[in-house]
PDB file of C-alpha atoms in Angstrom:
ATOM      1  CA  MET A1287       1.825  -5.633  21.875  1.00  0.00           C
ATOM      2  CA  GLN A1288       2.547  -2.528  23.847  1.00  0.00           C
ATOM      3  CA  LYS A1289      -0.359  -0.106  24.004  1.00  0.00           C
ATOM      4  CA  ASP A1290      -0.129   3.568  23.006  1.00  0.00           C
ATOM      5  CA  ASP A1291       3.495   3.465  21.940  1.00  0.00           C
ATOM      6  CA  THR A1292       4.692   5.955  19.346  1.00  0.00           C
ATOM      7  CA  LEU A1293       5.068   3.317  16.614  1.00  0.00           C
ATOM      8  CA  ASN A1294       1.477   2.108  17.023  1.00  0.00           C
ATOM      9  CA  ILE A1295       0.250   5.710  16.966  1.00  0.00           C
ATOM     10  CA  ALA A1296       2.194   6.520  13.783  1.00  0.00           C
ATOM     11  CA  ILE A1297       1.026   3.344  12.043  1.00  0.00           C
ATOM     12  CA  GLY A1298      -2.553   3.993  13.131  1.00  0.00           C
ATOM     13  CA  LYS A1299      -2.486   7.527  11.734  1.00  0.00           C
ATOM     14  CA  ARG A1300      -1.240   6.278   8.384  1.00  0.00           C
ATOM     15  CA  ILE A1301      -3.899   3.545   8.273  1.00  0.00           C
ATOM     16  CA  LYS A1302      -6.614   6.093   9.008  1.00  0.00           C
ATOM     17  CA  GLU A1303      -5.243   8.527   6.416  1.00  0.00           C
ATOM     18  CA  ILE A1304      -5.302   5.931   3.627  1.00  0.00           C
ATOM     19  CA  ARG A1305      -8.613   4.390   4.731  1.00  0.00           C
ATOM     20  CA  MET A1306     -10.248   7.799   4.565  1.00  0.00           C
ATOM     21  CA  LYS A1307      -8.652   8.569   1.162  1.00  0.00           C
ATOM     22  CA  ARG A1308     -10.150   5.294  -0.069  1.00  0.00           C
ATOM     23  CA  ASN A1309     -13.508   6.370   1.404  1.00  0.00           C
ATOM     24  CA  ILE A1310     -13.915   3.179   3.450  1.00  0.00           C
ATOM     25  CA  SER A1311     -15.848   3.319   6.728  1.00  0.00           C
ATOM     26  CA  GLN A1312     -14.332   1.776   9.858  1.00  0.00           C
ATOM     27  CA  GLU A1313     -17.057  -0.870   9.874  1.00  0.00           C
ATOM     28  CA  LYS A1314     -16.496  -1.848   6.228  1.00  0.00           C
ATOM     29  CA  PHE A1315     -12.724  -1.835   6.754  1.00  0.00           C
ATOM     30  CA  ALA A1316     -13.111  -4.082   9.813  1.00  0.00           C
ATOM     31  CA  GLU A1317     -15.157  -6.512   7.729  1.00  0.00           C
ATOM     32  CA  LYS A1318     -12.600  -6.516   4.900  1.00  0.00           C
ATOM     33  CA  ILE A1319      -9.608  -7.236   7.149  1.00  0.00           C
ATOM     34  CA  GLY A1320     -11.420  -9.707   9.381  1.00  0.00           C
ATOM     35  CA  VAL A1321     -11.734  -7.911  12.699  1.00  0.00           C
ATOM     36  CA  CYS A1322     -14.854  -7.887  14.809  1.00  0.00           C
ATOM     37  CA  SER A1323     -15.871  -4.223  14.719  1.00  0.00           C
ATOM     38  CA  GLY A1324     -15.224  -0.642  13.744  1.00  0.00           C
ATOM     39  CA  THR A1325     -14.350  -0.042  17.391  1.00  0.00           C
ATOM     40  CA  HIS A1326     -11.292  -2.270  17.001  1.00  0.00           C
ATOM     41  CA  ILE A1327     -10.296  -0.252  13.909  1.00  0.00           C
ATOM     42  CA  SER A1328     -10.664   2.924  15.959  1.00  0.00           C
ATOM     43  CA  ASN A1329      -8.308   1.454  18.589  1.00  0.00           C
ATOM     44  CA  ILE A1330      -5.755   0.579  15.893  1.00  0.00           C
ATOM     45  CA  GLU A1331      -5.996   4.025  14.297  1.00  0.00           C
ATOM     46  CA  ARG A1332      -5.498   5.759  17.658  1.00  0.00           C
ATOM     47  CA  GLY A1333      -2.544   3.531  18.516  1.00  0.00           C
ATOM     48  CA  ALA A1334      -4.334   1.936  21.454  1.00  0.00           C
ATOM     49  CA  SER A1335      -3.982  -1.487  19.787  1.00  0.00           C
ATOM     50  CA  GLY A1336      -1.121  -2.866  17.754  1.00  0.00           C
ATOM     51  CA  ILE A1337      -1.425  -5.148  14.745  1.00  0.00           C
ATOM     52  CA  SER A1338      -0.051  -8.582  13.995  1.00  0.00           C
ATOM     53  CA  VAL A1339       1.882  -9.415  10.836  1.00  0.00           C
ATOM     54  CA  PRO A1340      -1.080 -11.282   9.276  1.00  0.00           C
ATOM     55  CA  ARG A1341      -3.296  -8.271  10.046  1.00  0.00           C
ATOM     56  CA  LEU A1342      -0.665  -5.950   8.502  1.00  0.00           C
ATOM     57  CA  VAL A1343      -0.792  -8.027   5.316  1.00  0.00           C
ATOM     58  CA  ALA A1344      -4.604  -7.855   5.242  1.00  0.00           C
ATOM     59  CA  ILE A1345      -4.533  -4.089   5.775  1.00  0.00           C
ATOM     60  CA  CYS A1346      -1.984  -3.575   2.983  1.00  0.00           C
ATOM     61  CA  LYS A1347      -3.991  -5.692   0.546  1.00  0.00           C
ATOM     62  CA  THR A1348      -7.273  -4.008   1.436  1.00  0.00           C
ATOM     63  CA  LEU A1349      -5.863  -0.479   1.165  1.00  0.00           C
ATOM     64  CA  ASP A1350      -3.653  -1.349  -1.832  1.00  0.00           C
ATOM     65  CA  ILE A1351      -0.513   0.059  -0.208  1.00  0.00           C
ATOM     66  CA  ASN A1352       2.867  -1.348   0.689  1.00  0.00           C
ATOM     67  CA  ALA A1353       3.959  -2.177   4.212  1.00  0.00           C
ATOM     68  CA  ASP A1354       6.903   0.246   4.006  1.00  0.00           C
ATOM     69  CA  TYR A1355       4.490   3.154   4.016  1.00  0.00           C
ATOM     70  CA  LEU A1356       2.535   1.883   7.009  1.00  0.00           C
ATOM     71  CA  LEU A1357       5.596   0.906   9.026  1.00  0.00           C
ATOM     72  CA  PHE A1358       8.043   3.671   8.133  1.00  0.00           C
ATOM     73  CA  GLY A1359       6.011   6.433   6.518  1.00  0.00           C
ATOM     74  CA  ILE A1360       7.895   6.079   3.227  1.00  0.00           C
ATOM     75  CA  SER A1361       7.022   4.283   0.041  1.00  0.00           C
ATOM     76  CA  THR A1362       9.594   2.264  -1.846  1.00  0.00           C
ATOM     77  CA  SER A1363       7.406   2.060  -4.921  1.00  0.00           C
ATOM     78  CA  ASP A1364       5.603   4.612  -7.006  1.00  0.00           C
ATOM     79  CA  VAL A1365       2.106   3.499  -6.022  1.00  0.00           C
ATOM     80  CA  GLU A1366       0.625   6.973  -6.292  1.00  0.00           C
ATOM     81  CA  THR A1367       2.056   8.071  -9.652  1.00  0.00           C
ATOM     82  CA  PRO A1368       0.064   8.373 -12.872  1.00  0.00           C
ATOM     83  CA  LEU A1369       2.377   5.754 -14.423  1.00  0.00           C
ATOM     84  CA  HIS A1370       1.332   3.181 -11.840  1.00  0.00           C
ATOM     85  CA  TYR A1371      -2.319   3.915 -12.574  1.00  0.00           C
ATOM     86  CA  TYR A1372      -1.790   2.998 -16.235  1.00  0.00           C
ATOM     87  CA  LEU A1373       0.422  -0.008 -15.508  1.00  0.00           C
ATOM     88  CA  LYS A1374      -2.236  -1.572 -13.294  1.00  0.00           C
ATOM     89  CA  GLN A1375      -4.681  -1.501 -16.206  1.00  0.00           C
ATOM     90  CA  LEU A1376      -2.488  -3.527 -18.571  1.00  0.00           C
ATOM     91  CA  THR A1377      -3.108  -7.183 -19.290  1.00  0.00           C
ATOM     92  CA  ALA A1378      -0.256  -9.655 -18.826  1.00  0.00           C
ATOM     93  CA  GLU A1379       0.367  -9.668 -22.573  1.00  0.00           C
ATOM     94  CA  GLN A1380       0.387  -5.870 -22.735  1.00  0.00           C
ATOM     95  CA  SER A1381       2.843  -5.768 -19.818  1.00  0.00           C
ATOM     96  CA  ILE A1382       5.228  -8.090 -21.664  1.00  0.00           C
ATOM     97  CA  CYS A1383       5.036  -5.882 -24.764  1.00  0.00           C
ATOM     98  CA  LEU A1384       5.695  -2.785 -22.659  1.00  0.00           C
ATOM     99  CA  ILE A1385       8.787  -4.393 -21.128  1.00  0.00           C
ATOM    100  CA  ASP A1386      10.105  -5.069 -24.638  1.00  0.00           C
ATOM    101  CA  ILE A1387       9.455  -1.446 -25.599  1.00  0.00           C
ATOM    102  CA  ILE A1388      11.223  -0.194 -22.464  1.00  0.00           C
ATOM    103  CA  LYS A1389      14.215  -2.474 -23.123  1.00  0.00           C
ATOM    104  CA  ALA A1390      14.483  -1.123 -26.680  1.00  0.00           C
ATOM    105  CA  TYR A1391      14.291   2.438 -25.373  1.00  0.00           C
ATOM    106  CA  ILE A1392      16.931   1.733 -22.705  1.00  0.00           C
ATOM    107  CA  LYS A1393      19.232   0.277 -25.363  1.00  0.00           C
ATOM    108  CA  ALA A1394      18.664   3.283 -27.673  1.00  0.00           C
ATOM    109  CA  CYS A1395      19.587   5.600 -24.796  1.00  0.00           C
ATOM    110  CA  GLY A1396      22.844   3.709 -24.266  1.00  0.00           C
ATOM    111  CA  ILE A1397      21.878   2.586 -20.774  1.00  0.00           C
ATOM    112  CA  ASP A1398      23.121  -0.794 -19.544  1.00  0.00           C
ATOM    113  CA  GLU A1399      20.032  -2.948 -19.041  1.00  0.00           C
ATOM    114  CA  ASN A1400      21.829  -5.631 -17.011  1.00  0.00           C
ATOM    115  CA  LYS A1401      20.424  -6.083 -13.525  1.00  0.00           C
ATOM    116  CA  ASP A1402      22.990  -6.282 -10.757  1.00  0.00           C
TER     117      ASP A1402
END
């Protein structure tokens, strides 16, 4: 991977931003994603080192974020909303019940619930 390119720098900044919001040290983060040291994390965060696809997956899982945010700086899901916070706490059974409630509400509002 090319060193110090603008994409690596942008991705590194976003990784650092989220890692710090999650209050995870570079050393602990390195351990969680399977790299040898906090120094390697520092290189990634500065854009001096790029990341592989498997490493991207590990980073996303560890930081609980989607790859769209890391790669493009945008999120295609509402991972930071209060609604998502509550949804993550539901059991599978509760989620199924909530879907039924939402479908009933959608129908009552006269909205077509068919997926295209």
